[in-house]
């Protein structure tokens, strides 16, 4: 959940987030302004350290799918609270959440952190549906009341979940939620009669 390390030609290399850089003893001060600008645009910043010295930063950004804003609006309309659990930096996560109207953000989350959030919500009496696509999401997907994997994600995420959305779009969650409500209503009607 922090990045990767290795040795090449006798040099220790580390590529990952700021927590990994801290473990490597690499100061990021000279990269902070550029990294913050990238994060404000919704990009994830990864740092490269060589022998404990920050050598540069790389950024990647997942474009928000065209279907995502409407899917989240639909979920809100169904009375659901949307929480973003992400390994991304707080600044990046808040930028994306603000654009999408997400209710709560938990950033810099490692797999155990995501699992603890699911358990906390369940402990508060909430039924939790967790959607994810990566290895880091697997523990939380398995623990959630309903784990929802994206079909475009990792095999372990799909194995850990209850439902897999083949297209990997969030709009399938709203459809599945509505379908489950209709199914339960039908079951209750049949049991009553």
Coordinates of C-alpha atoms in Angstrom, one line a residue:
X1 CA 0.0 0.0 0.0
X2 CA 3.0 2.3 0.1
X3 CA 4.9 1.5 -3.0
X4 CA 7.8 -0.7 -4.1
X5 CA 11.5 -1.0 -3.3
X6 CA 14.4 -2.8 -4.9
X7 CA 18.0 -2.7 -5.8
X8 CA 19.5 -2.0 -9.2
X9 CA 23.2 -1.7 -10.0
X10 CA 23.9 -1.5 -6.3
X11 CA 21.5 1.4 -5.8
X12 CA 18.4 1.2 -3.5
X13 CA 15.4 2.4 -5.4
X14 CA 12.0 3.3 -3.9
X15 CA 8.9 4.3 -5.8
X16 CA 5.8 5.2 -3.8
X17 CA 4.0 7.6 -1.5
X18 CA 5.3 10.0 1.1
X19 CA 5.1 7.4 3.8
X20 CA 7.5 5.2 1.9
X21 CA 9.8 8.1 1.3
X22 CA 9.8 8.9 5.1
X23 CA 10.8 5.2 5.7
X24 CA 13.6 5.7 3.2
X25 CA 14.7 8.9 4.9
X26 CA 14.1 10.9 1.7
X27 CA 13.2 14.6 2.1
X28 CA 10.4 15.7 -0.2
X29 CA 10.5 19.4 0.6
X30 CA 11.9 20.5 -2.8
X31 CA 9.1 18.6 -4.5
X32 CA 6.2 19.7 -2.3
X33 CA 4.9 22.7 -4.4
X34 CA 4.9 20.7 -7.7
X35 CA 3.3 17.7 -6.0
X36 CA 0.6 19.8 -4.4
X37 CA -0.3 21.4 -7.8
X38 CA -0.6 18.0 -9.4
X39 CA -2.8 16.8 -6.5
X40 CA -5.1 19.8 -6.7
X41 CA -5.8 18.6 -10.2
X42 CA -6.8 15.2 -9.0
X43 CA -3.5 13.4 -9.8
X44 CA -1.8 10.8 -7.6
X45 CA 1.8 11.6 -7.0
X46 CA 4.5 9.0 -6.5
X47 CA 8.0 9.8 -5.5
X48 CA 11.2 8.1 -6.7
X49 CA 14.1 7.9 -4.2
X50 CA 17.6 6.6 -5.1
X51 CA 19.8 5.7 -2.1
X52 CA 17.5 7.6 0.3
X53 CA 17.5 10.8 -1.8
X54 CA 14.3 12.0 -3.5
X55 CA 15.1 12.1 -7.2
X56 CA 11.8 13.1 -8.6
X57 CA 8.0 12.7 -8.7
X58 CA 5.7 11.0 -11.1
X59 CA 1.9 11.6 -11.4
X60 CA -0.9 9.5 -12.7
X61 CA -4.5 10.4 -12.9
X62 CA -7.5 8.1 -13.4
X63 CA -10.0 10.1 -15.4
X64 CA -13.4 10.2 -13.9
X65 CA -15.7 8.1 -16.0
X66 CA -18.5 9.9 -17.7
X67 CA -21.0 7.7 -15.9
X68 CA -19.7 8.3 -12.4
X69 CA -21.3 11.7 -11.5
X70 CA -24.8 10.4 -12.5
X71 CA -24.2 7.1 -10.7
X72 CA -23.3 8.9 -7.5
X73 CA -26.3 11.2 -7.8
X74 CA -28.5 8.2 -8.2
X75 CA -27.0 6.5 -5.1
X76 CA -27.5 9.7 -3.1
X77 CA -31.1 9.8 -4.4
X78 CA -31.6 6.3 -2.9
X79 CA -30.6 7.6 0.5
X80 CA -27.0 6.2 0.5
X81 CA -24.0 7.9 2.1
X82 CA -20.9 7.8 -0.1
X83 CA -17.5 7.4 1.5
X84 CA -14.3 7.4 -0.5
X85 CA -11.7 5.0 1.0
X86 CA -8.5 5.6 -0.9
X87 CA -4.8 5.1 -0.7
X88 CA -4.4 8.4 -2.5
X89 CA -3.1 11.5 -0.7
X90 CA -5.6 13.6 1.2
X91 CA -5.3 16.5 -1.1
X92 CA -5.9 14.4 -4.2
X93 CA -8.8 12.6 -2.7
X94 CA -10.5 15.9 -1.5
X95 CA -10.1 17.4 -5.0
X96 CA -11.9 14.4 -6.6
X97 CA -14.5 14.2 -3.8
X98 CA -15.4 17.8 -4.2
X99 CA -16.0 17.4 -7.9
X100 CA -18.2 14.3 -7.3
X101 CA -20.1 15.4 -4.2
X102 CA -18.8 12.6 -2.1
X103 CA -19.9 12.7 1.6
X104 CA -16.8 11.7 3.4
X105 CA -13.2 11.0 2.5
X106 CA -10.7 8.6 4.2
X107 CA -7.4 9.1 2.4
X108 CA -3.9 7.6 2.7
X109 CA -5.7 4.4 3.6
X110 CA -3.8 1.1 3.7
X111 CA -5.7 -2.2 3.3
X112 CA -6.0 -2.5 7.1
X113 CA -7.3 1.1 7.4
X114 CA -10.1 0.3 4.8
X115 CA -11.0 -2.8 6.7
X116 CA -11.2 -0.8 10.0
X117 CA -13.5 1.8 8.4
X118 CA -15.9 -1.0 7.3
X119 CA -15.8 -2.6 10.7
X120 CA -16.4 0.8 12.4
X121 CA -19.4 1.5 10.2
X122 CA -20.8 -1.9 10.9
X123 CA -20.2 -1.4 14.6
X124 CA -22.3 1.8 14.4
X125 CA -25.1 -0.3 13.0
X126 CA -24.8 0.5 9.3
X127 CA -25.1 -2.0 6.5
X128 CA -22.0 -1.5 4.4
X129 CA -21.5 -2.0 0.7
X130 CA -17.9 -1.6 -0.4
X131 CA -16.9 -1.2 -4.0
X132 CA -13.3 -1.7 -5.1
X133 CA -11.1 -3.0 -7.8
X134 CA -7.7 -3.6 -6.3
X135 CA -5.7 -5.9 -4.0
X136 CA -5.7 -3.2 -1.4
X137 CA -9.5 -3.3 -1.3
X138 CA -9.8 -7.1 -0.8
X139 CA -10.0 -7.3 3.0
X140 CA -12.6 -4.6 3.1
X141 CA -14.6 -6.2 0.3
X142 CA -14.6 -9.5 2.1
X143 CA -15.7 -7.9 5.4
X144 CA -18.4 -5.6 4.0
X145 CA -22.1 -6.7 4.1
X146 CA -22.0 -6.5 0.3
X147 CA -18.6 -6.5 -1.5
X148 CA -18.8 -5.1 -5.0
X149 CA -15.8 -5.6 -7.3
X150 CA -15.2 -3.9 -10.6
X151 CA -14.9 -6.4 -13.4
X152 CA -12.0 -4.4 -14.8
X153 CA -10.1 -4.9 -11.5
X154 CA -7.9 -7.5 -10.0
X155 CA -8.9 -11.2 -9.7
X156 CA -8.4 -11.1 -5.9
X157 CA -10.9 -8.2 -5.6
X158 CA -13.4 -10.2 -7.6
X159 CA -12.8 -13.3 -5.5
X160 CA -13.3 -11.3 -2.2
X161 CA -16.5 -9.7 -3.3
X162 CA -20.2 -10.8 -3.4
X163 CA -21.0 -9.0 -6.7
X164 CA -18.8 -8.2 -9.7
X165 CA -19.8 -5.4 -12.0
X166 CA -18.7 -6.6 -15.4
X167 CA -18.4 -3.2 -17.0
X168 CA -16.6 -1.7 -14.0
X169 CA -18.9 1.3 -13.9
X170 CA -20.4 2.6 -10.7
X171 CA -23.9 3.0 -12.3
X172 CA -24.3 -0.8 -11.8
X173 CA -24.3 -0.2 -8.0
X174 CA -27.5 1.9 -8.2
X175 CA -29.2 -0.7 -10.4
X176 CA -28.1 -3.6 -8.1
X177 CA -29.4 -1.6 -5.0
X178 CA -32.7 -0.9 -6.6
X179 CA -33.1 -4.5 -7.8
X180 CA -32.3 -5.8 -4.3
X181 CA -35.0 -3.5 -2.8
X182 CA -37.6 -4.8 -5.4
X183 CA -36.6 -8.4 -4.7
X184 CA -36.9 -8.0 -1.0
X185 CA -40.3 -6.3 -1.4
X186 CA -41.5 -9.2 -3.6
X187 CA -40.2 -11.8 -1.0
X188 CA -42.0 -10.0 1.8
X189 CA -45.3 -9.8 -0.2
X190 CA -45.1 -13.5 -1.0
X191 CA -44.4 -14.4 2.6
X192 CA -47.3 -12.2 3.9
X193 CA -49.8 -13.8 1.5

